[in-house]
Each structure stands twice: as structure tokens, then as C-alpha cells.
PDB file of C-alpha atoms and ligand atoms in Angstrom:
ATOM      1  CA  UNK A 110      43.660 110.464 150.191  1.00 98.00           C
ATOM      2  CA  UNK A 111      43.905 113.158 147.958  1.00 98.00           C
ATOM      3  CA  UNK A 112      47.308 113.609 145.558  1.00 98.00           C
ATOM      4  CA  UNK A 113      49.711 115.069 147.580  1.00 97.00           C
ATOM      5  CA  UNK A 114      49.043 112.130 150.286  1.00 98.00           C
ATOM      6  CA  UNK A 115      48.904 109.420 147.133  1.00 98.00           C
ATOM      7  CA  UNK A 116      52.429 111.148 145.761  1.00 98.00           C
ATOM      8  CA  UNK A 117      53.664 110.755 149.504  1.00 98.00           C
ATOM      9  CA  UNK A 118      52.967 107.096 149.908  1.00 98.00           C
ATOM     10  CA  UNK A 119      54.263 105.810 146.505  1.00 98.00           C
ATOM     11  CA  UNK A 120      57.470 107.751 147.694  1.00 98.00           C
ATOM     12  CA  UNK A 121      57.347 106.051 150.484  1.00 98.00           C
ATOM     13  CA  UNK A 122      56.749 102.452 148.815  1.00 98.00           C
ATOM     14  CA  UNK A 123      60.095 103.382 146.711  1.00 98.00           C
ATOM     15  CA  UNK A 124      62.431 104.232 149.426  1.00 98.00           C
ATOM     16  CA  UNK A 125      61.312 100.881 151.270  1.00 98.00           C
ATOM     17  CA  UNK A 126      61.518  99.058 148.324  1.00 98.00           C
ATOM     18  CA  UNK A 127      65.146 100.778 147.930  1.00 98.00           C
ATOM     19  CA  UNK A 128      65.754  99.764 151.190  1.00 98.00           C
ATOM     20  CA  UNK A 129      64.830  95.625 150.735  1.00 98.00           C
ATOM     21  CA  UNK A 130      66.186  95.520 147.332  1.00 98.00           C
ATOM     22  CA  UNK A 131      68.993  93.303 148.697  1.00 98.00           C
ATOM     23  CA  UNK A 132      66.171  91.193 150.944  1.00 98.00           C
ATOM     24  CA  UNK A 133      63.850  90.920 147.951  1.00 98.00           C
ATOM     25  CA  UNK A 134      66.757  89.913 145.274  1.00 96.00           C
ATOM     26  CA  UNK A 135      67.974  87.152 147.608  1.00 97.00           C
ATOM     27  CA  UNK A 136      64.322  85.699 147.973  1.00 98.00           C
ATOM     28  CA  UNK A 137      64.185  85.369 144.287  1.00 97.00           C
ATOM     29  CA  UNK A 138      68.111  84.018 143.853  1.00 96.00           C
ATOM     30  CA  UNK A 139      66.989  80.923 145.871  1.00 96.00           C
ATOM     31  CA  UNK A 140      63.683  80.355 143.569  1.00 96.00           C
ATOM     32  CA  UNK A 141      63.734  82.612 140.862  1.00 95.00           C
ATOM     33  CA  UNK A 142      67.143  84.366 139.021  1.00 96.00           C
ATOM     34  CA  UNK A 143      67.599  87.012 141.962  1.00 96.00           C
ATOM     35  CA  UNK A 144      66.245  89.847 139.994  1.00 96.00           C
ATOM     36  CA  UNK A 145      63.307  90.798 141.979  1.00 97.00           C
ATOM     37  CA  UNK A 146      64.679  93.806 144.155  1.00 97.00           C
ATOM     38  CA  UNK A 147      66.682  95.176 141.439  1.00 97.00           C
ATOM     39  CA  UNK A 148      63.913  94.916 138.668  1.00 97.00           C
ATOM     40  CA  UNK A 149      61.176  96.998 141.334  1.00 98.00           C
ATOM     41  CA  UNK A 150      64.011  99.422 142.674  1.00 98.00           C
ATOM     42  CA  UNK A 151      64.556 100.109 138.962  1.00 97.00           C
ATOM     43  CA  UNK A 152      60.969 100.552 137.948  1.00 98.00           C
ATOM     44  CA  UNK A 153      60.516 102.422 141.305  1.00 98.00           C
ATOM     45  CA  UNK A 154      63.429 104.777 141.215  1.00 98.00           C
ATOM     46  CA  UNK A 155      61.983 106.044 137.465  1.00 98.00           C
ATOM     47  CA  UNK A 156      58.420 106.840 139.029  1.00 98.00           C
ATOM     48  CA  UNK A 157      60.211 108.832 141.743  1.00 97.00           C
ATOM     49  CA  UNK A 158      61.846 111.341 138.900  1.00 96.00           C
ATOM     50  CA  UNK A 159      58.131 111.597 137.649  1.00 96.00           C
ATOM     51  CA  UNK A 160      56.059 112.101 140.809  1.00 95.00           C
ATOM     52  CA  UNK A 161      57.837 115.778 141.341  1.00 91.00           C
ATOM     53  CA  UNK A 162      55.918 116.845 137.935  1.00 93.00           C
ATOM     54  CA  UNK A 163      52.472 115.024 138.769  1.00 95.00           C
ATOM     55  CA  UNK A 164      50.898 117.521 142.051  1.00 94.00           C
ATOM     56  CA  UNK A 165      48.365 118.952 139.996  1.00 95.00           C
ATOM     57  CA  UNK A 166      47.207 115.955 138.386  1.00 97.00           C
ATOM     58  CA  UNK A 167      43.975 113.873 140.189  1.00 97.00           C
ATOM     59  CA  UNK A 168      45.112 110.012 142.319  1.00 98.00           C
ATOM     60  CA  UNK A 169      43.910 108.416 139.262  1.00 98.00           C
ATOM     61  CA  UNK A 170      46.326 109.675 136.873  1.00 98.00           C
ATOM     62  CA  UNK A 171      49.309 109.930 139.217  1.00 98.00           C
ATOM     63  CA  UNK A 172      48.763 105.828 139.256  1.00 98.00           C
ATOM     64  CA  UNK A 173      48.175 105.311 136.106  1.00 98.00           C
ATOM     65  CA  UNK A 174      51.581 106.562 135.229  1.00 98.00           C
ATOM     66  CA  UNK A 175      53.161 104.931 138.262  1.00 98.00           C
ATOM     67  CA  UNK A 176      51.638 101.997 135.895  1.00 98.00           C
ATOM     68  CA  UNK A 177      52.925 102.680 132.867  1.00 98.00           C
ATOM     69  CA  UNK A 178      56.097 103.570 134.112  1.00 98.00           C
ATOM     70  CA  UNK A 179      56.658 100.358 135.670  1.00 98.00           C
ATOM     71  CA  UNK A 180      55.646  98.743 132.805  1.00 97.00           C
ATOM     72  CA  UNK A 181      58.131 100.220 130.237  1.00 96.00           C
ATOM     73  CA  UNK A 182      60.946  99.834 132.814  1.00 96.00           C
ATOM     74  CA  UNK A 183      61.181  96.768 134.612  1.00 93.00           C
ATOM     75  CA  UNK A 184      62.197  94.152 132.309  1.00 82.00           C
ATOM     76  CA  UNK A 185      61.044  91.094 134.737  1.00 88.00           C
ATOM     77  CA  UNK A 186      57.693  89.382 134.628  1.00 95.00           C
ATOM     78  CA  UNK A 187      56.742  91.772 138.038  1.00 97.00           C
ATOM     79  CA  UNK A 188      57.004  95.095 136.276  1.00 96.00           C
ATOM     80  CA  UNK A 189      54.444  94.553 133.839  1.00 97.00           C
ATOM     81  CA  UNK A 190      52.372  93.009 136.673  1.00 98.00           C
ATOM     82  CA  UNK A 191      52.432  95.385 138.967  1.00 98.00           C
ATOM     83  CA  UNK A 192      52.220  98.183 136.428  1.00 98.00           C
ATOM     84  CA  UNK A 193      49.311  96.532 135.048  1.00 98.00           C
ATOM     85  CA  UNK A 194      47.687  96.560 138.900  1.00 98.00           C
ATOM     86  CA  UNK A 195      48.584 100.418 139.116  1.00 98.00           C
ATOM     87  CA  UNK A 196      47.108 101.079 135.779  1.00 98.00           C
ATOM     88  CA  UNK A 197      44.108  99.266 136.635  1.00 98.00           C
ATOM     89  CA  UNK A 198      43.252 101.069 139.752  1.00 98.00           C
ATOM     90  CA  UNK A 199      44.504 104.303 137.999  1.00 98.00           C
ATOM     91  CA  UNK A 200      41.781 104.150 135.203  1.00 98.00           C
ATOM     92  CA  UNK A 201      38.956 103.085 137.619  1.00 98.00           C
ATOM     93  CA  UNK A 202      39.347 105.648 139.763  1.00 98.00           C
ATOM     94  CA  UNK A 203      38.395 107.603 136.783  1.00 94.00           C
ATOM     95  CA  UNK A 204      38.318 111.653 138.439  1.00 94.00           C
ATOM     96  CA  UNK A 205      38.181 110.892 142.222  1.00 97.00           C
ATOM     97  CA  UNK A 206      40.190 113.749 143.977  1.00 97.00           C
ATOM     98  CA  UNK A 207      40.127 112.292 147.312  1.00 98.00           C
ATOM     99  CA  UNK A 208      40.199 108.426 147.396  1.00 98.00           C
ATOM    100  CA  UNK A 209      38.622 106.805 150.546  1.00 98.00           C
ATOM    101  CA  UNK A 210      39.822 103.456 151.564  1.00 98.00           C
ATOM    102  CA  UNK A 211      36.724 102.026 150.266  1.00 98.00           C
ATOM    103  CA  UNK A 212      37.682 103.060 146.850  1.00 98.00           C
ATOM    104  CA  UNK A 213      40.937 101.796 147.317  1.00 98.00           C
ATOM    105  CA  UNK A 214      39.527  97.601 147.802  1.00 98.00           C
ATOM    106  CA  UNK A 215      37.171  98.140 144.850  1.00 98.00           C
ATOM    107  CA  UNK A 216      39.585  99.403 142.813  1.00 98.00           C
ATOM    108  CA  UNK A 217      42.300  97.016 144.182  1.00 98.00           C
ATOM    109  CA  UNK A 218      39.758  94.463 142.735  1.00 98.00           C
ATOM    110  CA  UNK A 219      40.200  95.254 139.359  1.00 98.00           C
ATOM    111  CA  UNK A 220      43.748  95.479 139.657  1.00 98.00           C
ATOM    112  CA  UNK A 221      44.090  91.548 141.105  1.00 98.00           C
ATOM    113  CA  UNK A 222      41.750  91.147 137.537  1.00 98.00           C
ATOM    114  CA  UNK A 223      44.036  92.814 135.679  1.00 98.00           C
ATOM    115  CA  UNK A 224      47.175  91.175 136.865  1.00 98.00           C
ATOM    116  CA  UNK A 225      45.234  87.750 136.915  1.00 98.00           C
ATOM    117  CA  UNK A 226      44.355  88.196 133.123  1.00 98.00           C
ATOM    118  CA  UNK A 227      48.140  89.700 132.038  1.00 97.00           C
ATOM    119  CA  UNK A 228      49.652  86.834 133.867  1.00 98.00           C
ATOM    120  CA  UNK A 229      46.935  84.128 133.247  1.00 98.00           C
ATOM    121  CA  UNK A 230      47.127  83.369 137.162  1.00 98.00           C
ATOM    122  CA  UNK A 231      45.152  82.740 140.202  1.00 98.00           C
ATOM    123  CA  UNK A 232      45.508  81.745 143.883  1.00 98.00           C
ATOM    124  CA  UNK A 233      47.774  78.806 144.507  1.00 98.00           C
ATOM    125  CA  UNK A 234      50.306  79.107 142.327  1.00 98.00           C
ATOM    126  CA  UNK A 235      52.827  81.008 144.551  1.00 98.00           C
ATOM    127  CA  UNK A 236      52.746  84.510 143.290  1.00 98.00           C
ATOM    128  CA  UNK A 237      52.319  88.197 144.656  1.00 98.00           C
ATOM    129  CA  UNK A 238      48.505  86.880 143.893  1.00 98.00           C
ATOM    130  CA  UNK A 239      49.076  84.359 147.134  1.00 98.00           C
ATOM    131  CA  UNK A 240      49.221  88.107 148.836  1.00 98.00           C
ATOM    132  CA  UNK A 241      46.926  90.097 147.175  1.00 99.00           C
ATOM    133  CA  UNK A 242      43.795  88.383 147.087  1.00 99.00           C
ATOM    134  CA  UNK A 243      43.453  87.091 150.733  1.00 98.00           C
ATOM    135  CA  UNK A 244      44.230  90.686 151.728  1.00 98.00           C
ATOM    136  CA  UNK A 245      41.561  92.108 149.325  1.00 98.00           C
ATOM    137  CA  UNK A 246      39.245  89.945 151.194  1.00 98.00           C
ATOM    138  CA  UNK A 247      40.179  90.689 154.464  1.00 98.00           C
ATOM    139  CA  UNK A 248      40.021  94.385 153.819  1.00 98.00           C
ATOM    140  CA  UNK A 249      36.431  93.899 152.501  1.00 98.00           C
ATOM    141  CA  UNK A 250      35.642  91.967 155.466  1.00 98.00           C
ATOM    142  CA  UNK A 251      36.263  94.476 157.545  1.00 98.00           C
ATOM    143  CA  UNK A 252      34.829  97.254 156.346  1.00 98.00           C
ATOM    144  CA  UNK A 253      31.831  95.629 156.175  1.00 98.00           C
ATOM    145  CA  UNK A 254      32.099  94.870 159.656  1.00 98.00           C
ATOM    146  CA  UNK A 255      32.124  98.312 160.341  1.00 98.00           C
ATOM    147  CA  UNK A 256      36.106  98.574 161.597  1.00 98.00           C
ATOM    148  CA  UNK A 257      38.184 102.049 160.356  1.00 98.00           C
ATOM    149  CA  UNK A 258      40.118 102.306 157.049  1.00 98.00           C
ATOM    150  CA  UNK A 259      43.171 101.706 159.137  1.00 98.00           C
ATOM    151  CA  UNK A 260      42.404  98.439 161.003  1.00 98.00           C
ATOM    152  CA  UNK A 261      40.414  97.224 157.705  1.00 98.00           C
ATOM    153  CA  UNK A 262      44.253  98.024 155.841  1.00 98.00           C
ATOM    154  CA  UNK A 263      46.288  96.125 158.957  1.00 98.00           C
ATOM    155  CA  UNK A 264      43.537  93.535 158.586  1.00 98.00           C
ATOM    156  CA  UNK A 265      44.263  93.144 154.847  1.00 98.00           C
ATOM    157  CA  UNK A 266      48.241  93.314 155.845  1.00 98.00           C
ATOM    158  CA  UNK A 267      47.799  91.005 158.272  1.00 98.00           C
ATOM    159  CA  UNK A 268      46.550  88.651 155.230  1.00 98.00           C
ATOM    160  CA  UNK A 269      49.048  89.224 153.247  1.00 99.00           C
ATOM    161  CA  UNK A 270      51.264  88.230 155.391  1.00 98.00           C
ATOM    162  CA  UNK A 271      49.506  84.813 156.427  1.00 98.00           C
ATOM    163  CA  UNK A 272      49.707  84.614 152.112  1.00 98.00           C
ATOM    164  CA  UNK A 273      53.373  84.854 152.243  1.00 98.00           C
ATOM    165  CA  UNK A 274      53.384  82.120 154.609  1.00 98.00           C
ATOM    166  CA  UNK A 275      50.803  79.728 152.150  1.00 98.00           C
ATOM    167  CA  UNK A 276      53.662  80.270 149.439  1.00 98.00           C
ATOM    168  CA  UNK A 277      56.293  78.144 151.287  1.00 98.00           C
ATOM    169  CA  UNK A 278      54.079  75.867 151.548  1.00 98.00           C
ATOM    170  CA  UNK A 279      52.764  74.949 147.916  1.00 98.00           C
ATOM    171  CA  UNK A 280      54.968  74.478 144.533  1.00 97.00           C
ATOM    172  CA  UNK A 281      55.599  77.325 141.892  1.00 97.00           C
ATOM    173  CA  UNK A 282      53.172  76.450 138.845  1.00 97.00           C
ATOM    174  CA  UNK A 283      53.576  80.429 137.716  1.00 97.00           C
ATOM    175  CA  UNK A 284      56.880  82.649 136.679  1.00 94.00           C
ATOM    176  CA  UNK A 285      60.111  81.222 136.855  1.00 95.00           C
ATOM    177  CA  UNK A 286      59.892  79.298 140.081  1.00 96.00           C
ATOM    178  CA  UNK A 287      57.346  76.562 138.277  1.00 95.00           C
ATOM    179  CA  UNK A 288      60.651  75.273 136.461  1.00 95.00           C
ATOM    180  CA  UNK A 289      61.725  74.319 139.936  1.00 95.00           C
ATOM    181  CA  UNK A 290      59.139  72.156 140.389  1.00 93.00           C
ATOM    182  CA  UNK A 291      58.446  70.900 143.832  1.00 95.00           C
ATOM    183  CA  UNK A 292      62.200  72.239 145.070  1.00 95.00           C
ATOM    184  CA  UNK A 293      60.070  75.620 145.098  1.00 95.00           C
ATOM    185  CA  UNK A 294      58.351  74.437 148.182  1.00 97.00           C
ATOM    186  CA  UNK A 295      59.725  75.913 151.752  1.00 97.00           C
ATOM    187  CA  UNK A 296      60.969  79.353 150.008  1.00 97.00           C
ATOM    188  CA  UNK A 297      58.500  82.430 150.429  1.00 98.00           C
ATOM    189  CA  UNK A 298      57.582  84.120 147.208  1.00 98.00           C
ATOM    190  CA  UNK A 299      59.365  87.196 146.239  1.00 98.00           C
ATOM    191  CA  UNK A 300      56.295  89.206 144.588  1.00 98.00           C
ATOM    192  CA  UNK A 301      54.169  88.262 147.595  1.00 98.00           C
ATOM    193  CA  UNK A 302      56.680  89.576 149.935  1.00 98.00           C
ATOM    194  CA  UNK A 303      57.356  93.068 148.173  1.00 98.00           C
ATOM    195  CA  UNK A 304      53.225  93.385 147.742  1.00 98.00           C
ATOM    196  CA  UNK A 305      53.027  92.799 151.870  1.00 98.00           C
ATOM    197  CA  UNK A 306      55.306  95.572 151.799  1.00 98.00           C
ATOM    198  CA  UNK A 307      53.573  98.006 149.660  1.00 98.00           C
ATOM    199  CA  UNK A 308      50.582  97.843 151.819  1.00 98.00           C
ATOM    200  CA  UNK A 309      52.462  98.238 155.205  1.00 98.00           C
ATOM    201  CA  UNK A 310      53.003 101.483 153.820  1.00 98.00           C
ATOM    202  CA  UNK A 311      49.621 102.361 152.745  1.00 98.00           C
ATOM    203  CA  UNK A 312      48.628 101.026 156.431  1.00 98.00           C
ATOM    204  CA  UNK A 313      51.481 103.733 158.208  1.00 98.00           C
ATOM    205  CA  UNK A 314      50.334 106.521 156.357  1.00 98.00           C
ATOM    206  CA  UNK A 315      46.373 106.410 157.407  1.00 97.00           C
TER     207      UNK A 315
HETATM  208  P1  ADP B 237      61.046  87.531 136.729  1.00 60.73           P
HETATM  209  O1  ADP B 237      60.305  86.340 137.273  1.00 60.73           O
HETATM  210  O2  ADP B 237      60.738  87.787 135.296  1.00 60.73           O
HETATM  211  O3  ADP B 237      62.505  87.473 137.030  1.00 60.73           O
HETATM  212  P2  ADP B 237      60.672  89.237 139.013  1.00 60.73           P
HETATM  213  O4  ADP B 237      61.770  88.445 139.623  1.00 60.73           O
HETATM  214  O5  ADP B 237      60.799  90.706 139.094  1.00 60.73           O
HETATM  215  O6  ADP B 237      60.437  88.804 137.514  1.00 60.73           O
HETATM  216  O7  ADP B 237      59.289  88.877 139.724  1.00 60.73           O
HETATM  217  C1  ADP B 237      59.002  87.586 140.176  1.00 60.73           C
HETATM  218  C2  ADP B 237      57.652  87.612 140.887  1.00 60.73           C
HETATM  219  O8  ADP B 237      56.624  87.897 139.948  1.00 60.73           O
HETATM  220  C3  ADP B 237      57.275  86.275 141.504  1.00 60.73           C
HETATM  221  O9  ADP B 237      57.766  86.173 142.812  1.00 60.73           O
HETATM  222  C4  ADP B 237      55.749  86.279 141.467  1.00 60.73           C
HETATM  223  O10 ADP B 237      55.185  86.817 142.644  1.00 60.73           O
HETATM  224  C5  ADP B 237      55.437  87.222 140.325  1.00 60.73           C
HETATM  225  N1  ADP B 237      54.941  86.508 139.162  1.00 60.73           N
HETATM  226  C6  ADP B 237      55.654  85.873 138.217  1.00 60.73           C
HETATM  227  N2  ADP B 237      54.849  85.354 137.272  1.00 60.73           N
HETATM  228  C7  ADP B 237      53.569  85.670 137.650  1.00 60.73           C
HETATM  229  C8  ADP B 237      52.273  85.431 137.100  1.00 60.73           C
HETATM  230  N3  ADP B 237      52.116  84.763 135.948  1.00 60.73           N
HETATM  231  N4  ADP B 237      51.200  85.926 137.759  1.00 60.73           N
HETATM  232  C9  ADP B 237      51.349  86.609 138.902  1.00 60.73           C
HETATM  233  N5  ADP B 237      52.537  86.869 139.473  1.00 60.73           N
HETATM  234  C10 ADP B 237      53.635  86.403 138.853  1.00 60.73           C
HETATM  235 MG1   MG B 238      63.276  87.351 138.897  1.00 60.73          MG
END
């Protein structure tokens, strides 16, 4: 994946998030304050204006400041998350013109670290996490079983969605679910469900 296709599939992330703004906003009105959808459209909708100005700049530094644009404008625990994620991978990818999907898991590491660290969260506590790091393994899995970038991406999608299904099952201990407590339980968690779609994308465009 060199630029242009990097530039074409965070497009393509923002339009879909566009699109479930009003699905991902109702997940979080049932657990969280119904923010979710609006808070990544937001952030999403002020990478878009940037992305026109970034085709001569390498995959690393188009997602670092897909990063640290979500960051500075998404006011909701998920911006600086995610923009901490998109940093991460950003500033490991260091000058890599044409990232393989190899690249992509190792650096998709450091970005799970990254969030983990910012939000001082693991597994199990019904977050995008719940999402991320089952799919990270799943990817790895499979490339090391010798499957293509695509089936190791709709392996780690896959995942992710088997993660969203974990969260209804446990209790919110991180974000603003944990003040409901146990009433958390039975409700899918919002960041888990916009990361599943993030990588649905990734997976279309290989
Ligand atoms: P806020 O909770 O500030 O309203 P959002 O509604 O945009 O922010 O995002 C909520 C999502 O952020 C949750 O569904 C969860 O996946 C994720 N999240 C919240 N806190 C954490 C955390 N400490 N670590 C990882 N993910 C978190
Ligand atoms: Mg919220």
C-alpha cells in the first residue's frame, strides 16, 4: 500500500464512519452519553480536508497526522485513543513507501501499546481493545500460516467481530460505561464496533 492507496482507504473509513454515525451514537446512548458517532465523524470529517494536501508525503506521515488530527479534534475519550493508535503506527513506519500487510500487524502492535498505555487499559474491560487485540492475533496467526494479506485481514475482522460479541458479555471497568456497573453487560461496545469497521475497510480495499 503505497500513499495514494493509504489516502484512499482512510477516505473510505470516513465516509463509513459518516455513514454509522447515527448506529455508533445510539450504541453509546444506551452505555455511554451517545457521543461516539458524532465525536469520530467530527475527528474524521477534519482529516478528510487534510488528506487532499498529503499525496506527496510517505504512509507514515499521512497517519501520523490522521493521528494528530484526531487527537486535537475529538473531544471524547476515543479521539485521543484512536489518534494515539494512528500516531503510533505513523511513527513506526518510519519512511516505508509501500506498506505490506505485514507491516501493517507489527505496526498495529504498537498502536494497541500505545492506546493501552494512554488509556491505562487491557483486554476485558469492554473497550475498542476487546476488538483490537484478538484481531491483531488472528492476523498474525495467519500470516504465519502462510494465508494472503487479504484472508489474514478477514481473519483479523472476523476477530474483531467475535470481540464485539465478548463485550456484551462482560461489565465496563474502562470509559464511561464502568459507572454503569454491571447494567453495562448485554450492550456491545461502541469503540469496538467502529474499530471492526475500520478494518472491514482495510479488508475491501486489498
Ligand atoms: P467518551 O467515552 O469520552 O464519550 P467516545 O464515546 O467517543 O468517548 O468513545 C467511547 C469508546 O472509547 C468506548 O466505547 C471504548 O471502546 C473506548 N474507550 C473509552 N475509554 C477507554 C480506555 N481507557 N481504553 C480503551 N478504550 C477506551
Ligand atoms: Mg461517548
Amino acid at each position: 500500500m503505497t500513499t495514494d492507496k493509504i489516502i484512499t482507504i482512510i477516505e473510505k473509513i470516513s465516509a463509513k464512519i459518516q455513514e454509522e454515525k447515527l448506529f455508533l451514537t445510539e450504541l453509546d446512548n444506551v452505555i455511554g452519553d451517545g457521543d461516539h458517532g458524532i465525536n469520530l465523524a467530527r475527528g474524521f470529517s477534519e482529516v478528510e480536508k487534510k488528506l487532499s494536501t498529503m499525496g506527496d508525503k510517505n504512509p507514515g506521515e499521512v497517519l501520523k497526522t490522521v493521528g494528530m488530527t484526531l487527537v486535537s479534534t475529538v473531544g471524547g475519550a476515543s479521539g485521543p485513543l484512536y489518534g494515539t493508535g494512528f500516531m503510533k503506527m505513523g511513527m513506526e513506519l518510519k519512511d516505508t513507501a509501500d506498506v505490506t500487510v505485514e507491516d501493517f500487524v507489527r505496526v498495529f502492535q504498537v498502536a494497541i501499546e500505545g492506546i493501552s498505555l494512554r488509556g491505562k487499559s487491557t483486554t476485558g474491560e469492554k473497550t475498542m481493545l476487546d476488538s483490537m487485540v484478538p484481531a491483531k492475533n488472528a492476523m498474525e496467526e495467519a500470516l504465519a500460516a502462510g494465508k494472503s494479506p487479504k484472508e489474514a485481514v478477514a481473519c483479523g475482522v472476523a476477530a474483531a467481530k467475535e470481540g464485539i460479541e465478548y463485550t456484551k458479555t462482560i461489565a465496563a471497568t474502562k470509559g464511561r460505561a464502568s459507572y454503569l456497573g454491571d447494567r453495562s453487560i448485554g450492550h456491545q461496545d461502541p469503540g469496538a464496533t467502529s474499530f471492526t469497521m475500520m478494518l472491514e475497510i482495510l479488508e475491501g480495499e486489498l
